[in-house]
Amino acid sequence: MTIKDAPEEWRVTATRTPFRGNKTSVRTDDVVMPDGTVVSRDYQVHPGSVAILAVDDQDRVVVLRQYRHPVRQKLWEIPAGLLDVPGENPLHAAQRELYEEAHVKAEDWRVLTDVYTTPGGCDEAVRIFLARDLAEAEGERFVVSDEEADMELARVPLKELTRGVLAGELHNNCLAVGVLAFGAALAGDGVEALRPADAPWPARPFVS
């Protein structure tokens, strides 16, 4: 048996949007269950995101520390950002975020993995890229604001991040998934077996 997620859509008899925010909204759907009953399901509608596990030639990962108000913590994370434009090529968005948040560019890009962050309550889809052959970006640094103005940058050995994830000391979803997926790739078929950077992404179709 092949273990693989499959598209499916149960019938929706009504839908409404009780809240619209700057980037996301909340939708309520009345969904028909297999037994014929109809129940309401509330979920956050999200444009989608990209995240980048950027690894240098010393096996150090580019990470940043940023305040996250909903959880009231400063979290160590990997560079990430929203898909601001519908249909935006996720690779282009990832290259932009790596430049803006870390002032770094990369020559080698691959898809590390694709995930739904909270499928029980949000439709956010994230594509996590692996970026290698790093170099300092040209030009002036991007001007940051709000929480990003207090951001700290570091390069941390992959082994230390893996230890922190497994010890329950690092909690950011994309960092944890990215670090463990990269470790699995290294222990398995290798980086060369990863999907190319322009691989299709059904969760967020894009124009090449």
PDB file of C-alpha atoms in Angstrom:
ATOM      1  CA  MET A   1       0.000   0.000   0.000  1.00  0.00           C
ATOM      2  CA  THR A   2       1.269   3.459  -0.923  1.00  0.00           C
ATOM      3  CA  ILE A   3       1.059   5.942   1.938  1.00  0.00           C
ATOM      4  CA  LYS A   4       0.240   9.213   0.216  1.00  0.00           C
ATOM      5  CA  ASP A   5      -2.065  12.148   0.941  1.00  0.00           C
ATOM      6  CA  ALA A   6      -4.886  12.511  -1.569  1.00  0.00           C
ATOM      7  CA  PRO A   7      -7.140  15.432  -2.517  1.00  0.00           C
ATOM      8  CA  GLU A   8     -10.754  15.191  -1.375  1.00  0.00           C
ATOM      9  CA  GLU A   9     -13.453  17.777  -0.766  1.00  0.00           C
ATOM     10  CA  TRP A  10     -16.611  17.168   1.238  1.00  0.00           C
ATOM     11  CA  ARG A  11     -19.719  19.110   0.245  1.00  0.00           C
ATOM     12  CA  VAL A  12     -20.141  22.583   1.744  1.00  0.00           C
ATOM     13  CA  THR A  13     -23.718  23.825   2.053  1.00  0.00           C
ATOM     14  CA  ALA A  14     -22.860  27.371   3.188  1.00  0.00           C
ATOM     15  CA  THR A  15     -19.803  29.494   3.808  1.00  0.00           C
ATOM     16  CA  ARG A  16     -19.174  32.865   5.448  1.00  0.00           C
ATOM     17  CA  THR A  17     -16.198  34.989   6.495  1.00  0.00           C
ATOM     18  CA  PRO A  18     -16.837  36.515   9.936  1.00  0.00           C
ATOM     19  CA  PHE A  19     -13.360  38.095  10.138  1.00  0.00           C
ATOM     20  CA  ARG A  20     -10.991  39.598   7.581  1.00  0.00           C
ATOM     21  CA  GLY A  21      -7.506  40.671   8.639  1.00  0.00           C
ATOM     22  CA  ASN A  22      -4.589  42.297   6.876  1.00  0.00           C
ATOM     23  CA  LYS A  23      -3.102  39.048   5.551  1.00  0.00           C
ATOM     24  CA  THR A  24      -5.448  36.290   6.727  1.00  0.00           C
ATOM     25  CA  SER A  25      -9.123  35.776   7.458  1.00  0.00           C
ATOM     26  CA  VAL A  26     -11.399  33.349   9.296  1.00  0.00           C
ATOM     27  CA  ARG A  27     -13.928  31.321   7.330  1.00  0.00           C
ATOM     28  CA  THR A  28     -16.858  29.249   8.580  1.00  0.00           C
ATOM     29  CA  ASP A  29     -18.033  26.382   6.362  1.00  0.00           C
ATOM     30  CA  ASP A  30     -21.066  24.160   6.924  1.00  0.00           C
ATOM     31  CA  VAL A  31     -19.736  20.750   5.905  1.00  0.00           C
ATOM     32  CA  VAL A  32     -21.710  17.585   5.188  1.00  0.00           C
ATOM     33  CA  MET A  33     -20.308  14.651   7.200  1.00  0.00           C
ATOM     34  CA  PRO A  34     -20.270  11.028   5.925  1.00  0.00           C
ATOM     35  CA  ASP A  35     -23.438  10.246   7.928  1.00  0.00           C
ATOM     36  CA  GLY A  36     -25.291  13.153   6.322  1.00  0.00           C
ATOM     37  CA  THR A  37     -25.177  15.528   9.261  1.00  0.00           C
ATOM     38  CA  VAL A  38     -23.978  19.096   8.718  1.00  0.00           C
ATOM     39  CA  VAL A  39     -21.434  20.670  11.078  1.00  0.00           C
ATOM     40  CA  SER A  40     -19.694  24.062  11.142  1.00  0.00           C
ATOM     41  CA  ARG A  41     -15.935  24.226  10.763  1.00  0.00           C
ATOM     42  CA  ASP A  42     -14.004  27.459  11.474  1.00  0.00           C
ATOM     43  CA  TYR A  43     -10.521  27.862  10.023  1.00  0.00           C
ATOM     44  CA  GLN A  44      -7.960  30.492   9.176  1.00  0.00           C
ATOM     45  CA  VAL A  45      -7.523  31.234   5.468  1.00  0.00           C
ATOM     46  CA  HIS A  46      -3.838  31.815   4.760  1.00  0.00           C
ATOM     47  CA  PRO A  47      -1.999  32.820   1.542  1.00  0.00           C
ATOM     48  CA  GLY A  48       0.775  30.282   2.105  1.00  0.00           C
ATOM     49  CA  SER A  49       4.425  30.652   3.083  1.00  0.00           C
ATOM     50  CA  VAL A  50       7.961  29.715   2.209  1.00  0.00           C
ATOM     51  CA  ALA A  51      10.824  28.890   4.568  1.00  0.00           C
ATOM     52  CA  ILE A  52      14.510  28.373   3.912  1.00  0.00           C
ATOM     53  CA  LEU A  53      16.969  26.013   5.559  1.00  0.00           C
ATOM     54  CA  ALA A  54      20.146  27.799   4.460  1.00  0.00           C
ATOM     55  CA  VAL A  55      23.233  25.688   5.176  1.00  0.00           C
ATOM     56  CA  ASP A  56      26.789  26.969   4.758  1.00  0.00           C
ATOM     57  CA  ASP A  57      29.945  25.020   3.898  1.00  0.00           C
ATOM     58  CA  GLN A  58      30.582  24.342   7.603  1.00  0.00           C
ATOM     59  CA  ASP A  59      27.167  22.665   8.061  1.00  0.00           C
ATOM     60  CA  ARG A  60      25.857  25.666   9.960  1.00  0.00           C
ATOM     61  CA  VAL A  61      22.259  26.785   9.485  1.00  0.00           C
ATOM     62  CA  VAL A  62      21.234  30.444   9.188  1.00  0.00           C
ATOM     63  CA  VAL A  63      18.746  31.106  11.990  1.00  0.00           C
ATOM     64  CA  LEU A  64      17.112  34.147  13.496  1.00  0.00           C
ATOM     65  CA  ARG A  65      15.527  34.864  16.863  1.00  0.00           C
ATOM     66  CA  GLN A  66      12.265  36.752  16.816  1.00  0.00           C
ATOM     67  CA  TYR A  67       9.441  37.630  19.227  1.00  0.00           C
ATOM     68  CA  ARG A  68       6.173  35.818  18.489  1.00  0.00           C
ATOM     69  CA  HIS A  69       3.319  37.434  20.352  1.00  0.00           C
ATOM     70  CA  PRO A  70       0.705  34.635  20.187  1.00  0.00           C
ATOM     71  CA  VAL A  71       3.001  32.265  22.120  1.00  0.00           C
ATOM     72  CA  ARG A  72       4.735  35.011  24.158  1.00  0.00           C
ATOM     73  CA  GLN A  73       8.207  33.724  23.336  1.00  0.00           C
ATOM     74  CA  LYS A  74      11.299  34.623  21.372  1.00  0.00           C
ATOM     75  CA  LEU A  75      11.751  31.717  18.993  1.00  0.00           C
ATOM     76  CA  TRP A  76      14.738  30.612  16.984  1.00  0.00           C
ATOM     77  CA  GLU A  77      13.518  30.210  13.412  1.00  0.00           C
ATOM     78  CA  ILE A  78      14.744  29.813   9.862  1.00  0.00           C
ATOM     79  CA  PRO A  79      14.087  32.644   7.365  1.00  0.00           C
ATOM     80  CA  ALA A  80      10.488  32.554   6.161  1.00  0.00           C
ATOM     81  CA  GLY A  81       7.749  34.734   4.765  1.00  0.00           C
ATOM     82  CA  LEU A  82       4.328  34.936   3.175  1.00  0.00           C
ATOM     83  CA  LEU A  83       3.446  34.400  -0.449  1.00  0.00           C
ATOM     84  CA  ASP A  84       2.268  37.980  -0.843  1.00  0.00           C
ATOM     85  CA  VAL A  85       1.098  37.681  -4.453  1.00  0.00           C
ATOM     86  CA  PRO A  86      -1.398  34.991  -5.583  1.00  0.00           C
ATOM     87  CA  GLY A  87       0.373  32.578  -7.925  1.00  0.00           C
ATOM     88  CA  GLU A  88       3.808  33.889  -6.924  1.00  0.00           C
ATOM     89  CA  ASN A  89       6.683  31.537  -7.704  1.00  0.00           C
ATOM     90  CA  PRO A  90       7.689  30.183  -4.262  1.00  0.00           C
ATOM     91  CA  LEU A  91      11.385  30.057  -5.200  1.00  0.00           C
ATOM     92  CA  HIS A  92      11.367  33.770  -5.966  1.00  0.00           C
ATOM     93  CA  ALA A  93       9.628  34.433  -2.645  1.00  0.00           C
ATOM     94  CA  ALA A  94      12.196  32.305  -0.802  1.00  0.00           C
ATOM     95  CA  GLN A  95      15.117  34.114  -2.435  1.00  0.00           C
ATOM     96  CA  ARG A  96      13.552  37.436  -1.440  1.00  0.00           C
ATOM     97  CA  GLU A  97      13.022  36.359   2.178  1.00  0.00           C
ATOM     98  CA  LEU A  98      16.582  35.034   2.526  1.00  0.00           C
ATOM     99  CA  TYR A  99      17.898  38.367   1.283  1.00  0.00           C
ATOM    100  CA  GLU A 100      15.588  40.501   3.407  1.00  0.00           C
ATOM    101  CA  GLU A 101      15.965  38.593   6.671  1.00  0.00           C
ATOM    102  CA  ALA A 102      19.566  37.373   6.489  1.00  0.00           C
ATOM    103  CA  HIS A 103      21.179  39.407   3.657  1.00  0.00           C
ATOM    104  CA  VAL A 104      22.302  36.122   2.138  1.00  0.00           C
ATOM    105  CA  LYS A 105      22.061  34.635  -1.351  1.00  0.00           C
ATOM    106  CA  ALA A 106      22.425  30.997  -2.398  1.00  0.00           C
ATOM    107  CA  GLU A 107      23.457  29.313  -5.631  1.00  0.00           C
ATOM    108  CA  ASP A 108      21.962  25.851  -4.993  1.00  0.00           C
ATOM    109  CA  TRP A 109      18.224  25.571  -4.262  1.00  0.00           C
ATOM    110  CA  ARG A 110      16.112  22.431  -3.781  1.00  0.00           C
ATOM    111  CA  VAL A 111      12.727  21.637  -2.301  1.00  0.00           C
ATOM    112  CA  LEU A 112      13.264  20.040   1.094  1.00  0.00           C
ATOM    113  CA  THR A 113       9.624  19.341   1.967  1.00  0.00           C
ATOM    114  CA  ASP A 114       6.069  20.705   1.788  1.00  0.00           C
ATOM    115  CA  VAL A 115       3.842  20.823   4.874  1.00  0.00           C
ATOM    116  CA  TYR A 116       0.495  22.018   6.183  1.00  0.00           C
ATOM    117  CA  THR A 117       1.310  23.711   9.477  1.00  0.00           C
ATOM    118  CA  THR A 118      -2.041  23.306  11.265  1.00  0.00           C
ATOM    119  CA  PRO A 119      -4.477  21.445   8.996  1.00  0.00           C
ATOM    120  CA  GLY A 120      -7.095  21.097  11.714  1.00  0.00           C
ATOM    121  CA  GLY A 121      -7.607  24.845  11.954  1.00  0.00           C
ATOM    122  CA  CYS A 122      -5.730  26.617   9.154  1.00  0.00           C
ATOM    123  CA  ASP A 123      -5.159  26.047   5.430  1.00  0.00           C
ATOM    124  CA  GLU A 124      -1.585  27.408   5.518  1.00  0.00           C
ATOM    125  CA  ALA A 125       0.760  25.488   3.226  1.00  0.00           C
ATOM    126  CA  VAL A 126       4.522  25.965   3.554  1.00  0.00           C
ATOM    127  CA  ARG A 127       7.242  24.983   1.109  1.00  0.00           C
ATOM    128  CA  ILE A 128      10.573  24.549   2.886  1.00  0.00           C
ATOM    129  CA  PHE A 129      13.594  24.991   0.635  1.00  0.00           C
ATOM    130  CA  LEU A 130      17.151  23.840   1.137  1.00  0.00           C
ATOM    131  CA  ALA A 131      19.604  26.571   0.120  1.00  0.00           C
ATOM    132  CA  ARG A 132      23.359  25.933  -0.161  1.00  0.00           C
ATOM    133  CA  ASP A 133      26.476  27.581  -1.596  1.00  0.00           C
ATOM    134  CA  LEU A 134      25.796  30.687   0.459  1.00  0.00           C
ATOM    135  CA  ALA A 135      27.329  34.126   0.038  1.00  0.00           C
ATOM    136  CA  GLU A 136      26.721  37.596   1.399  1.00  0.00           C
ATOM    137  CA  ALA A 137      24.136  39.447  -0.684  1.00  0.00           C
ATOM    138  CA  GLU A 138      25.135  42.564  -2.574  1.00  0.00           C
ATOM    139  CA  GLY A 139      23.702  45.998  -1.882  1.00  0.00           C
ATOM    140  CA  GLU A 140      22.258  47.584   1.227  1.00  0.00           C
ATOM    141  CA  ARG A 141      20.518  45.587   3.891  1.00  0.00           C
ATOM    142  CA  PHE A 142      16.728  45.505   3.817  1.00  0.00           C
ATOM    143  CA  VAL A 143      15.166  47.915   6.320  1.00  0.00           C
ATOM    144  CA  VAL A 144      13.170  45.933   8.895  1.00  0.00           C
ATOM    145  CA  SER A 145      10.438  47.079  11.270  1.00  0.00           C
ATOM    146  CA  ASP A 146       8.112  45.900  14.074  1.00  0.00           C
ATOM    147  CA  GLU A 147       9.154  42.505  15.524  1.00  0.00           C
ATOM    148  CA  GLU A 148      11.882  42.135  12.899  1.00  0.00           C
ATOM    149  CA  ALA A 149      13.638  45.250  14.184  1.00  0.00           C
ATOM    150  CA  ASP A 150      14.595  43.245  17.293  1.00  0.00           C
ATOM    151  CA  MET A 151      15.701  40.196  15.327  1.00  0.00           C
ATOM    152  CA  GLU A 152      18.992  38.400  16.079  1.00  0.00           C
ATOM    153  CA  LEU A 153      20.898  36.452  13.432  1.00  0.00           C
ATOM    154  CA  ALA A 154      23.230  33.495  13.946  1.00  0.00           C
ATOM    155  CA  ARG A 155      24.710  30.462  12.222  1.00  0.00           C
ATOM    156  CA  VAL A 156      24.281  27.328  14.303  1.00  0.00           C
ATOM    157  CA  PRO A 157      25.659  23.832  13.590  1.00  0.00           C
ATOM    158  CA  LEU A 158      23.031  21.445  12.233  1.00  0.00           C
ATOM    159  CA  LYS A 159      23.796  18.915  14.983  1.00  0.00           C
ATOM    160  CA  GLU A 160      23.111  21.506  17.697  1.00  0.00           C
ATOM    161  CA  LEU A 161      19.757  22.434  16.162  1.00  0.00           C
ATOM    162  CA  THR A 162      18.797  18.766  15.851  1.00  0.00           C
ATOM    163  CA  ARG A 163      19.639  18.231  19.501  1.00  0.00           C
ATOM    164  CA  GLY A 164      17.587  21.289  20.489  1.00  0.00           C
ATOM    165  CA  VAL A 165      14.547  20.132  18.527  1.00  0.00           C
ATOM    166  CA  LEU A 166      14.602  16.660  20.064  1.00  0.00           C
ATOM    167  CA  ALA A 167      15.215  18.096  23.544  1.00  0.00           C
ATOM    168  CA  GLY A 168      12.120  20.277  23.315  1.00  0.00           C
ATOM    169  CA  GLU A 169      14.161  23.479  23.399  1.00  0.00           C
ATOM    170  CA  LEU A 170      13.369  24.683  19.854  1.00  0.00           C
ATOM    171  CA  HIS A 171       9.702  24.888  18.879  1.00  0.00           C
ATOM    172  CA  ASN A 172       9.338  26.701  15.561  1.00  0.00           C
ATOM    173  CA  ASN A 173       7.529  24.436  13.122  1.00  0.00           C
ATOM    174  CA  CYS A 174       9.574  25.225  10.010  1.00  0.00           C
ATOM    175  CA  LEU A 175      12.883  25.021  11.845  1.00  0.00           C
ATOM    176  CA  ALA A 176      12.019  21.650  13.371  1.00  0.00           C
ATOM    177  CA  VAL A 177      10.656  20.160  10.149  1.00  0.00           C
ATOM    178  CA  GLY A 178      13.486  21.593   8.056  1.00  0.00           C
ATOM    179  CA  VAL A 179      16.274  20.414  10.338  1.00  0.00           C
ATOM    180  CA  LEU A 180      14.878  16.897  10.745  1.00  0.00           C
ATOM    181  CA  ALA A 181      14.045  16.565   7.038  1.00  0.00           C
ATOM    182  CA  PHE A 182      17.564  17.612   6.057  1.00  0.00           C
ATOM    183  CA  GLY A 183      19.024  15.112   8.498  1.00  0.00           C
ATOM    184  CA  ALA A 184      16.817  12.401   7.013  1.00  0.00           C
ATOM    185  CA  ALA A 185      17.935  13.351   3.491  1.00  0.00           C
ATOM    186  CA  LEU A 186      21.591  13.127   4.473  1.00  0.00           C
ATOM    187  CA  ALA A 187      21.031   9.748   6.122  1.00  0.00           C
ATOM    188  CA  GLY A 188      18.987   8.462   3.182  1.00  0.00           C
ATOM    189  CA  ASP A 189      19.350   9.008  -0.545  1.00  0.00           C
ATOM    190  CA  GLY A 190      21.249  12.292  -0.198  1.00  0.00           C
ATOM    191  CA  VAL A 191      20.606  15.877  -1.203  1.00  0.00           C
ATOM    192  CA  GLU A 192      20.809  15.048  -4.909  1.00  0.00           C
ATOM    193  CA  ALA A 193      17.615  13.011  -4.576  1.00  0.00           C
ATOM    194  CA  LEU A 194      15.594  16.021  -3.365  1.00  0.00           C
ATOM    195  CA  ARG A 195      13.072  17.616  -5.715  1.00  0.00           C
ATOM    196  CA  PRO A 196      14.224  20.533  -7.881  1.00  0.00           C
ATOM    197  CA  ALA A 197      13.472  24.066  -6.706  1.00  0.00           C
ATOM    198  CA  ASP A 198      10.753  24.496  -9.340  1.00  0.00           C
ATOM    199  CA  ALA A 199       8.899  21.257  -8.509  1.00  0.00           C
ATOM    200  CA  PRO A 200       5.082  21.517  -8.783  1.00  0.00           C
ATOM    201  CA  TRP A 201       3.229  22.443  -5.598  1.00  0.00           C
ATOM    202  CA  PRO A 202      -0.479  21.521  -5.833  1.00  0.00           C
ATOM    203  CA  ALA A 203      -1.280  23.246  -2.535  1.00  0.00           C
ATOM    204  CA  ARG A 204      -0.193  26.610  -4.005  1.00  0.00           C
ATOM    205  CA  PRO A 205      -0.002  26.411  -7.817  1.00  0.00           C
ATOM    206  CA  PHE A 206       2.366  28.938  -9.335  1.00  0.00           C
ATOM    207  CA  VAL A 207       3.619  30.269 -12.635  1.00  0.00           C
ATOM    208  CA  SER A 208       7.254  29.354 -13.382  1.00  0.00           C
TER     209      SER A 208
END
